[in-house]
XYZ file of C-alpha atoms in Angstrom:
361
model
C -31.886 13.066 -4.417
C -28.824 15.874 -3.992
C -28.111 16.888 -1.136
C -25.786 20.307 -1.747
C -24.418 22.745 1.215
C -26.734 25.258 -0.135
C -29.776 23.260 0.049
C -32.489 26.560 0.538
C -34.211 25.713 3.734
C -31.133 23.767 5.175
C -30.082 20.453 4.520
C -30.456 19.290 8.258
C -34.123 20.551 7.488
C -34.350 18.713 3.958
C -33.587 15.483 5.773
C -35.619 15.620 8.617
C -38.379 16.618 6.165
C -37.982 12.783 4.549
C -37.552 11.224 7.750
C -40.819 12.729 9.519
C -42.379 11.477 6.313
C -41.403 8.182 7.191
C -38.534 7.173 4.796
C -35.474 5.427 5.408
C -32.187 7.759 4.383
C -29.182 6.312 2.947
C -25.931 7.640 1.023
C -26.202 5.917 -2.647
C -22.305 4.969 -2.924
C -21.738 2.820 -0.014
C -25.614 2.456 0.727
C -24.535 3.808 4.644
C -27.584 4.399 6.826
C -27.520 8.502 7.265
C -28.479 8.314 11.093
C -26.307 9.832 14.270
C -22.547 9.436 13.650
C -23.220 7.920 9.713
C -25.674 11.434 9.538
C -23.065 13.402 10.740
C -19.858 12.102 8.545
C -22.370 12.536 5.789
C -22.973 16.191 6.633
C -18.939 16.729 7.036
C -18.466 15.264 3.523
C -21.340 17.721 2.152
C -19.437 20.647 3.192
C -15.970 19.336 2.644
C -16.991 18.897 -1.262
C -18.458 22.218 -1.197
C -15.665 23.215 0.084
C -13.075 22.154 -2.487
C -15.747 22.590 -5.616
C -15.498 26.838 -4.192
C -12.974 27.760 -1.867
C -9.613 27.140 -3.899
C -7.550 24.479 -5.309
C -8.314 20.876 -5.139
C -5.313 20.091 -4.257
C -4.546 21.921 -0.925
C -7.931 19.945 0.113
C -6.042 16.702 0.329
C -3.216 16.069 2.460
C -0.025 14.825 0.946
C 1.394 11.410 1.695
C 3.102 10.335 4.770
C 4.843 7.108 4.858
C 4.057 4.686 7.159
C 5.985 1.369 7.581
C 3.005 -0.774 6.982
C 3.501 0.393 3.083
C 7.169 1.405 3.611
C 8.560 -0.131 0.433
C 5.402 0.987 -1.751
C 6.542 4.087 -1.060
C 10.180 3.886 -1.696
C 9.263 2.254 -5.264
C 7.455 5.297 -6.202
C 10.024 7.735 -4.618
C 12.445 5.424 -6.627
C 10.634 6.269 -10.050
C 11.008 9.893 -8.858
C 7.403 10.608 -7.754
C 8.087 11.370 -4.595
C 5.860 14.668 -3.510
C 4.191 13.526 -7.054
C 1.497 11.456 -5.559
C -1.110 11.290 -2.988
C -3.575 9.275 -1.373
C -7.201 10.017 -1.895
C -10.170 8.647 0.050
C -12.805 7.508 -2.356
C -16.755 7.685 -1.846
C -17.058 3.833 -2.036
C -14.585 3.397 1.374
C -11.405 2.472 0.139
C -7.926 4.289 -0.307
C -6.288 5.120 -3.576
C -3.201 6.478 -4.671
C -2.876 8.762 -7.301
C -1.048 11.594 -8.745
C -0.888 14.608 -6.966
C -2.242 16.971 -10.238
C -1.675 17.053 -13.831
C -3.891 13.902 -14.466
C -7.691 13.379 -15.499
C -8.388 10.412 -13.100
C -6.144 11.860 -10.688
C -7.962 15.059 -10.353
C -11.482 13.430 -10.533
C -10.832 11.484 -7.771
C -9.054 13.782 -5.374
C -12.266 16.311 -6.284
C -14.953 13.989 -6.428
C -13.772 10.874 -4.262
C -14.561 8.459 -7.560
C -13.951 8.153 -11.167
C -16.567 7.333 -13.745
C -18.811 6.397 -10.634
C -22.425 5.483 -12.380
C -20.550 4.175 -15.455
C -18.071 1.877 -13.589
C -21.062 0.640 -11.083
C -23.252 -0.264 -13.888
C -20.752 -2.177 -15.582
C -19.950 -4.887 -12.704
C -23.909 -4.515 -11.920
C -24.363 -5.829 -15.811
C -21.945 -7.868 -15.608
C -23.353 -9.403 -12.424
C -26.471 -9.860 -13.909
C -25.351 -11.777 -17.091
C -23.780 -14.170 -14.742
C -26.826 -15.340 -12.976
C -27.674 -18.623 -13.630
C -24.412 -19.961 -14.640
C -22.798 -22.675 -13.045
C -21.037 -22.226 -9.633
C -17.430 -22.809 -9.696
C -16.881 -26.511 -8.690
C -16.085 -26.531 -4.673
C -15.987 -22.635 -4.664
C -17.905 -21.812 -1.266
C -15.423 -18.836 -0.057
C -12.227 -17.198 -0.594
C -9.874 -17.352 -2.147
C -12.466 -18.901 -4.578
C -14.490 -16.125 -6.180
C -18.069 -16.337 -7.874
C -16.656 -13.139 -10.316
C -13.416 -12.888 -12.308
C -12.955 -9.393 -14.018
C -9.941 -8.322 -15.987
C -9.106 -4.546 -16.305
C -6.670 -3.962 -18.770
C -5.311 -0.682 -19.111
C -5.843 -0.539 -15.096
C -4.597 3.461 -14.820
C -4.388 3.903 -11.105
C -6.688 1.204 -10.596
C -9.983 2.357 -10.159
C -12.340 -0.284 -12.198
C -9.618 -2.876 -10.406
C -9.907 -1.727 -7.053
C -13.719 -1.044 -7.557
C -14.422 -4.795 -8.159
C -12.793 -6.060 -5.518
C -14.487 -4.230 -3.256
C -17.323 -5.740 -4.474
C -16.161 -9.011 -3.906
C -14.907 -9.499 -7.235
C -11.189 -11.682 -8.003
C -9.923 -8.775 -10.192
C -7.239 -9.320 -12.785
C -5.398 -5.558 -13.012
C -3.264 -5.521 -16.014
C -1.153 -2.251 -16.740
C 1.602 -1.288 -18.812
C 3.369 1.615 -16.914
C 5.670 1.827 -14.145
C 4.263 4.624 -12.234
C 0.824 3.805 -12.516
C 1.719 -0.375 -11.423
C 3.474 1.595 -8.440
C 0.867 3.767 -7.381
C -2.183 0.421 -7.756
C 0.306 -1.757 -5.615
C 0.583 1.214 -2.706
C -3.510 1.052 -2.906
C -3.523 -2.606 -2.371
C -0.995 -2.031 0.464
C -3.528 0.480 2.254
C -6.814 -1.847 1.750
C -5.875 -5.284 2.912
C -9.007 -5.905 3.481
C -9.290 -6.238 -0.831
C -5.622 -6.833 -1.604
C -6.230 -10.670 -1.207
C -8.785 -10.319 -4.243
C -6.246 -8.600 -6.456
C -3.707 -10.047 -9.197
C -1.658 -7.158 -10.443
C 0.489 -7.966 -13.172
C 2.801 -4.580 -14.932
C 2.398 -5.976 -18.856
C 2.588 -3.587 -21.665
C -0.170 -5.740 -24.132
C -0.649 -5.855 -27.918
C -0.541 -8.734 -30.977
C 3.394 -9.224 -31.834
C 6.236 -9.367 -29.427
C 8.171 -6.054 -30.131
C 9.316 -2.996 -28.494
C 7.165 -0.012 -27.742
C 7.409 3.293 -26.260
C 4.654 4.783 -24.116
C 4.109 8.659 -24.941
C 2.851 10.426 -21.727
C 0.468 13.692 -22.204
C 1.407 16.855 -19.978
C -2.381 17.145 -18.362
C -3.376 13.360 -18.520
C -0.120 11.860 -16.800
C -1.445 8.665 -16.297
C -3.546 8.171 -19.822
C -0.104 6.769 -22.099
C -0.418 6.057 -25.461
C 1.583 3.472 -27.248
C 3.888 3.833 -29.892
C 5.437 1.015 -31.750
C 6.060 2.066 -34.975
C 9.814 4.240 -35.105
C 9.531 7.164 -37.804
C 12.573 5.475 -39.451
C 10.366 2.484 -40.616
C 12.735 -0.195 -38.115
C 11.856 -2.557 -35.858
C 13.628 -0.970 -32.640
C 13.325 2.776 -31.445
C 16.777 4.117 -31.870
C 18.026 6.535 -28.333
C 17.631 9.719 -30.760
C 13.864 8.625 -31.755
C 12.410 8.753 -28.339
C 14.674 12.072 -27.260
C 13.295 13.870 -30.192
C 9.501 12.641 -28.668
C 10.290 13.427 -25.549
C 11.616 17.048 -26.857
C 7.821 17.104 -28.540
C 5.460 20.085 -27.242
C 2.966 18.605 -24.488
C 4.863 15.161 -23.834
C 5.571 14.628 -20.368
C 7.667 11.899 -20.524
C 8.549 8.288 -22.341
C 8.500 5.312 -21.154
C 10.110 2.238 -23.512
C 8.434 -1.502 -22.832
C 8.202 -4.778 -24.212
C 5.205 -6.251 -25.938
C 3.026 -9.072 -24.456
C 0.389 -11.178 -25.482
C -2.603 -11.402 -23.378
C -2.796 -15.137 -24.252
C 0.979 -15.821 -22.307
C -0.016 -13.325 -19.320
C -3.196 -14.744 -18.391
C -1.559 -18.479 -18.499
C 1.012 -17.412 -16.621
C -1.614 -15.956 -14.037
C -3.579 -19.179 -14.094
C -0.415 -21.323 -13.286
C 0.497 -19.189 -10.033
C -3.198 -19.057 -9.164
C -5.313 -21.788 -10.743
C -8.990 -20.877 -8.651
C -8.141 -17.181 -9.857
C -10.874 -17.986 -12.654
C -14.429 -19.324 -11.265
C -15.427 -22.657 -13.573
C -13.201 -20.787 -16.524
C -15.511 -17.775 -17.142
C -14.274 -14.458 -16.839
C -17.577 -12.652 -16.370
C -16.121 -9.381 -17.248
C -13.179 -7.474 -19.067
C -12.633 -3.956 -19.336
C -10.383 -2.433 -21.809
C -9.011 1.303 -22.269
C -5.487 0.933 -23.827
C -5.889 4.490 -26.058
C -6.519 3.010 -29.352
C -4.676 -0.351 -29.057
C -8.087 -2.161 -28.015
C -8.248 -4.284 -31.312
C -4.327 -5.364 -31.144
C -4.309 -6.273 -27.153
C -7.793 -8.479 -27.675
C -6.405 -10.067 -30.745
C -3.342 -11.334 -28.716
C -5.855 -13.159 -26.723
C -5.792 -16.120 -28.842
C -9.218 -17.954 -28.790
C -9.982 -15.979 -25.110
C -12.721 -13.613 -27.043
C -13.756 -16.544 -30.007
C -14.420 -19.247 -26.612
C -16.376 -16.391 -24.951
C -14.826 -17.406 -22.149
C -15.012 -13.727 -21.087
C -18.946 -13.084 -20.797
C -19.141 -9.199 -20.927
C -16.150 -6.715 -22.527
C -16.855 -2.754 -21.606
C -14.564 -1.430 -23.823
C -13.803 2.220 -26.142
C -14.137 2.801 -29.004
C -12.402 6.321 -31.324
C -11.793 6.950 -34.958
C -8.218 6.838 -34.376
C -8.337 2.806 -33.075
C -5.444 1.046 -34.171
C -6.506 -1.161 -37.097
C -9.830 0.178 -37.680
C -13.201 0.774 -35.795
C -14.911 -1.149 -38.112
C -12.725 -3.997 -37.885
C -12.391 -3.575 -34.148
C -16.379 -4.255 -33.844
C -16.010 -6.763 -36.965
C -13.852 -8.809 -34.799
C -16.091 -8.503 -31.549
C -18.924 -9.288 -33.385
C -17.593 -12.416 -35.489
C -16.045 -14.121 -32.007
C -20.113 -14.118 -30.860
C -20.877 -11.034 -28.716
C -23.854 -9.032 -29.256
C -22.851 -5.051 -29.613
C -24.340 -2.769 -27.224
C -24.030 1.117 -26.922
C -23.417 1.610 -23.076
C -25.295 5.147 -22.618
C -28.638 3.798 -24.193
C -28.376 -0.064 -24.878
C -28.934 0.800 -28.269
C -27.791 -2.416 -30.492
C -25.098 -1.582 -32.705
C -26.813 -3.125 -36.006
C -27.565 -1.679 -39.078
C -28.618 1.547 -38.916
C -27.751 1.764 -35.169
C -24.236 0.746 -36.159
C -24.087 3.527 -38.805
C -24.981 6.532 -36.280
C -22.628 4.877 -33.740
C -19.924 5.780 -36.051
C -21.142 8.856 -37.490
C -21.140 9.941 -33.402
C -17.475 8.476 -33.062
């Protein structure tokens, strides 16, 4: 059930109503009994949300950032990028710390509002994951950290919320993310939760299926979201000074950021070689993908990491602008041996299910 701080009759009431019919209470996200000081943090957290959802800005409900000198050089990194009085640190509804941009940025603002992003969705997926997994083989003499019975990779980390999610879980997560500010902002989290950190590999690596060089276009409203470019309007093989200025000069772009291209192949052997238990008995029992489009190129320059399927379970987008094709995006999936699922309804994306999957897209 809701519980709202307009519950008619009182929400003290409502509860005591379930308890005096003899049932257990307990907050879904963090599955915290709701009796004496857990009841009463609950009700604060009930009328703080109520609070920020209608009685002003969001962002005047959450402090800004004060440095401490446990994260000391975190923080100078970001101030370094020039974020500082940019970003903030949000306390999530699963009990961990995140930093993320103060405002102009869809996660961002979700989570500072809300205390999660994509909650149900991002749960489910590690929970399916999870599931799949049972049954396999336990990693050879893996009892305990810093041997872990689930690998996930999140590629296209943002601020880190899928990444930071399954660790908490007790996940080995694998956060992979293109952009400077957002790398900054998931290494300051991992600096305020300690207690995960040690189950975290982040590695800053702009992915796709060629070596080149690439800019990353940043949205004014989605700050975090960047979209990558690497095709220069003059039909060469390097952006020229005067091709990103004009993009940056575009309506709506924040900034531009330029990077070089990686395959996912080299990264994840050069993660392997620093850390060769990062991967439980070689399975990676779950990747997550949202790279705005480039899904098909950064899986491709996986080598034979999706034909092995040595990753068990991908949770991945899909648009009609994909880069390379929708069709040849599932085509691909589908020929290296995974079964395509729609996440919403677990309707199987074959034949005619297929066909209204696009028609929706």
């Amino acid at each position: 059930t809701e519980v709202w701080e307009t519950l008619q009759g009182g929400k003290a009431n409502y509860l005591t109503f379930l308890k005096d019919s003899g049932y257990d209470l307990y907050r879904c996200e963090d599955r915290k009994a709701l009796t004496g000081a857990g009841l009463e943090e609950f009700f604060a957290k009930v009328k703080e949300l109520h609070m920020q959802e209608f009685c002003g800005d969001v962002a005047e409900a959450v402090p800004m950032v004060e440095s401490t000198d446990q994260c000391a050089a975190e923080h100078a990194a970001l101030n370094k990028l020039g974020m500082e009085g940019k970003y903030r640190v949000a306390d999530t509804t699963l009990g961990f710390k995140i930093a993320v941009y103060a405002q102009g940025d869809i996660v961002s603002d979700n989570i500072i509002k809300h205390g999660f992003w994509e909650l149900g969705q991002s749960e489910e997926f590690f929970k399916k994951a999870e599931g799949l997994a049972q049954g396999r083989p336990a990693p050879t003499g893996c009892t305990s950290p810093p041997c872990h019975r689930y690998v996930g990779i999140d590629i296209g980390a943002n601020v880190g919320w899928y990444t930071l999610l399954g660790a908490k879980r007790g996940w080995k997560m694998i956060g992979m993310e293109g952009t400077e500010k957002n790398a900054a902002l998931i290494r300051l989290s991992l600096c305020l939760n300690p207690d995960i950190a040690e189950r975290v590999q982040l590695r800053k690596a702009l992915l796709g299926d060629e070596p080149k060089t690439c800019i990353i276009q940043y949205m004014e409203g989605n700050f975090g979201d960047g979209t990558m470019r690497c095709d220069p309007p003059s039909g060469g093989t390097e952006w020229t000074d005067e091709e990103i200025a004009k993009v940056e000069a575009s309506p709506h772009v924040a900034a531009v950021e330029k990077g070089q291209i990686e395959l996912l192949a080299d990264v994840l052997r050069e993660l392997e070689a620093k850390d060769p238990k990062m991967v439980s008995g070689g399975d990676i029992h779950a990747l997550k993908i949202d790279v705005e489009s480039s899904e098909l190129l950064v899986l491709r320059g996986g080598g034979d990491l999706m034909p092995s399927k040595r990753v068990r379970t991908i949770f991945t987008e899909v648009w009609e602008t994909l880069k390379g094709g929708k069709e040849n995006f599932l085509a691909f999936l589908k020929d290296s041996g995974y079964d395509l699922y729609r996440c919403e309804d677990r309707k199987a994306l074959t034949g005619a299910g297929l066909e209204e999957f696009f028609a929706k897209v």
